[in-house]
XYZ file of N, CA and C in Angstrom:
249
model
N 90.121 97.239 97.977
C 90.975 98.244 97.509
C 91.875 98.194 96.621
N 92.678 97.095 96.894
C 93.540 96.525 96.248
C 93.306 96.350 94.781
N 91.993 95.642 94.489
C 91.863 95.655 92.995
C 91.734 96.673 91.966
N 91.821 98.097 92.912
C 91.679 99.502 92.156
C 93.244 99.910 91.893
N 94.404 99.420 92.680
C 95.391 99.703 92.188
C 96.348 98.866 91.077
N 95.970 99.197 89.984
C 96.285 98.703 88.603
C 97.370 99.540 87.943
N 97.386 100.702 88.034
C 98.095 101.784 87.391
C 99.085 102.207 88.482
N 100.508 102.258 87.785
C 101.301 103.204 88.993
C 101.132 104.625 88.822
N 100.477 104.901 87.361
C 100.030 106.453 87.825
C 98.622 106.814 88.554
N 98.287 106.127 88.878
C 96.880 106.378 89.706
C 97.037 107.343 90.996
N 96.571 107.964 90.919
C 96.367 109.185 91.943
C 95.714 108.441 93.294
N 96.381 108.329 94.262
C 96.187 107.850 95.367
C 95.670 109.056 96.727
N 95.066 108.916 97.038
C 94.538 109.901 98.247
C 94.581 109.333 99.660
N 95.342 110.254 100.761
C 95.538 110.284 101.780
C 95.168 111.134 102.929
N 94.342 110.040 103.753
C 93.859 111.184 105.034
C 94.494 111.018 106.168
N 95.537 112.117 106.211
C 96.665 111.681 107.543
C 96.050 113.064 108.558
N 95.654 112.881 109.693
C 95.277 113.690 110.816
C 93.815 114.019 110.046
N 93.916 115.726 109.939
C 93.024 116.443 109.291
C 93.060 116.804 108.228
N 93.915 116.385 107.109
C 94.184 117.032 106.051
C 94.205 115.600 104.795
N 93.991 115.783 103.575
C 94.038 115.022 102.451
C 95.125 115.233 101.808
N 95.892 114.616 101.453
C 96.876 114.553 100.401
C 97.033 113.796 99.322
N 97.406 114.082 97.925
C 96.985 113.447 96.765
C 98.463 112.908 96.218
N 98.857 111.648 95.805
C 100.076 111.504 95.090
C 99.862 110.084 94.369
N 101.158 110.166 93.395
C 100.799 108.859 92.697
C 101.161 107.490 93.429
N 100.354 106.713 92.991
C 100.914 104.974 93.540
C 102.312 104.955 93.334
N 102.872 105.041 92.405
C 104.471 104.854 92.234
C 105.069 105.588 93.095
N 104.683 106.996 93.265
C 105.763 107.966 94.588
C 105.652 106.832 96.013
N 104.742 106.511 96.337
C 104.244 105.650 97.595
C 104.860 104.482 97.499
N 105.157 103.554 96.061
C 105.636 102.408 96.373
C 107.191 102.467 95.853
N 107.898 103.807 95.929
C 109.117 103.923 95.096
C 109.991 103.151 95.982
N 110.145 102.875 97.001
C 111.086 102.547 98.087
C 110.576 101.230 98.728
N 110.996 100.038 98.195
C 110.465 98.605 98.958
C 110.171 98.164 99.807
N 111.070 98.574 100.881
C 110.939 98.265 102.614
C 110.234 99.526 103.224
N 109.303 99.591 102.855
C 108.526 101.088 103.558
C 107.112 100.369 103.883
N 106.630 101.215 104.756
C 105.314 100.843 105.051
C 104.172 101.214 104.264
N 104.131 102.205 103.468
C 103.829 102.390 102.257
C 103.390 101.414 101.264
N 104.669 100.856 101.035
C 104.667 99.546 99.883
C 104.385 98.488 100.359
N 104.430 98.207 101.314
C 104.053 96.982 102.100
C 102.610 97.079 102.356
N 102.005 97.876 102.743
C 100.582 98.224 102.564
C 99.732 98.151 101.359
N 100.584 98.748 100.356
C 99.406 98.964 99.218
C 99.903 97.571 98.218
N 100.842 96.717 98.772
C 101.128 95.574 98.462
C 100.039 94.304 98.901
N 99.242 94.769 99.848
C 98.369 93.983 100.769
C 98.994 93.111 101.838
N 99.964 93.665 102.455
C 100.434 93.055 103.855
C 99.859 93.415 105.029
N 99.080 94.968 105.033
C 98.565 95.795 106.163
C 97.131 95.704 105.408
N 96.025 95.832 106.495
C 94.567 95.878 106.365
C 94.912 97.679 106.180
N 94.173 97.934 105.042
C 93.964 99.181 104.814
C 92.447 99.927 105.103
N 92.425 100.901 106.009
C 91.283 101.638 106.292
C 90.932 102.553 105.421
N 89.945 103.014 105.169
C 89.646 104.322 104.246
C 88.589 104.989 104.623
N 88.694 106.082 104.497
C 87.781 106.972 104.766
C 86.225 106.647 103.769
N 85.055 107.310 104.111
C 83.823 107.464 103.386
C 84.100 108.026 101.886
N 85.057 108.853 101.581
C 85.399 109.490 100.246
C 86.154 108.456 99.668
N 86.632 107.224 100.569
C 87.565 106.359 99.729
C 89.174 106.521 99.947
N 89.630 108.178 100.536
C 91.328 107.923 101.072
C 91.580 106.691 101.763
N 92.868 106.579 101.800
C 93.586 105.718 102.516
C 93.848 106.423 103.806
N 93.138 106.046 104.928
C 93.250 106.814 106.243
C 94.280 106.405 107.351
N 95.206 107.195 107.481
C 96.462 107.077 108.145
C 95.997 107.777 109.424
N 95.844 107.317 110.330
C 96.033 107.901 111.914
C 97.306 108.630 112.429
N 97.862 109.635 112.138
C 99.071 109.954 112.185
C 98.518 111.926 112.200
N 99.447 112.412 112.780
C 99.613 113.915 112.755
C 100.111 114.487 111.320
N 99.456 115.377 110.724
C 99.829 115.512 109.142
C 100.939 116.889 109.360
N 101.559 117.059 110.489
C 102.191 118.274 110.662
C 103.311 118.179 109.587
N 104.119 116.849 109.526
C 105.113 116.947 108.694
C 104.966 116.212 107.473
N 103.860 115.596 107.247
C 103.745 114.552 105.766
C 104.064 114.787 104.873
N 103.836 116.508 104.437
C 104.201 116.686 103.219
C 105.644 116.548 102.870
N 106.626 116.813 104.045
C 108.204 116.311 103.498
C 108.560 114.959 103.611
N 107.485 114.096 104.081
C 107.320 112.663 103.782
C 107.135 112.360 102.374
N 106.318 113.010 101.755
C 105.730 112.859 100.242
C 107.168 113.436 99.844
N 107.550 114.365 99.986
C 108.470 115.368 98.917
C 109.599 114.361 99.267
N 110.232 113.409 100.334
C 111.277 112.665 100.096
C 110.960 111.657 99.122
N 109.826 110.895 99.474
C 109.561 109.857 98.473
C 109.501 110.544 96.946
N 109.127 111.597 96.600
C 109.054 112.187 95.320
C 110.522 112.671 94.811
N 111.266 113.117 95.745
C 112.372 113.597 95.219
C 113.903 113.135 95.782
N 113.524 112.029 96.576
C 114.886 111.772 97.625
C 115.552 112.384 98.152
N 115.000 113.811 98.951
C 115.554 114.618 99.361
C 114.796 115.235 100.624
N 115.068 115.438 101.700
C 114.106 116.007 102.765
C 114.338 117.611 103.388
N 113.785 118.429 103.411
C 114.279 119.631 104.123
C 114.019 119.865 105.386
N 115.079 119.966 106.216
C 114.764 119.964 107.804
C 114.334 121.506 108.122
N 113.571 121.705 108.510
C 113.334 123.452 109.015
C 114.446 123.786 110.138
N 114.756 124.970 110.271
C 115.996 125.604 111.124
C 114.923 125.686 112.131
N 114.090 125.936 112.411
C 112.788 126.114 113.418
C 112.192 124.820 113.608
N 112.668 124.117 115.121
C 112.096 122.806 115.353
C 110.323 123.286 115.729
N 110.093 124.513 115.606
C 108.105 124.805 115.849
C 107.626 124.537 114.567
N 108.283 125.000 113.244
C 107.827 124.192 112.180
C 107.368 123.114 111.728
């Protein structure tokens, strides 16, 4: 998998829970001391789905907020805790 990560503009697919998310490699590596940065630099074993998406066995409910934080540096917190 690591051999294919040559371009910062490469689109990465992430399978989180039951959803597929797409983002640029540069977004996931934006901050040095994160799990994503360490994982994509080869410090952790990467599991993939049959389609080649990186498998993250986590709840997908708030994952879009995490990606938006990595993209924009801000995170909106919902008023309703059920969201």
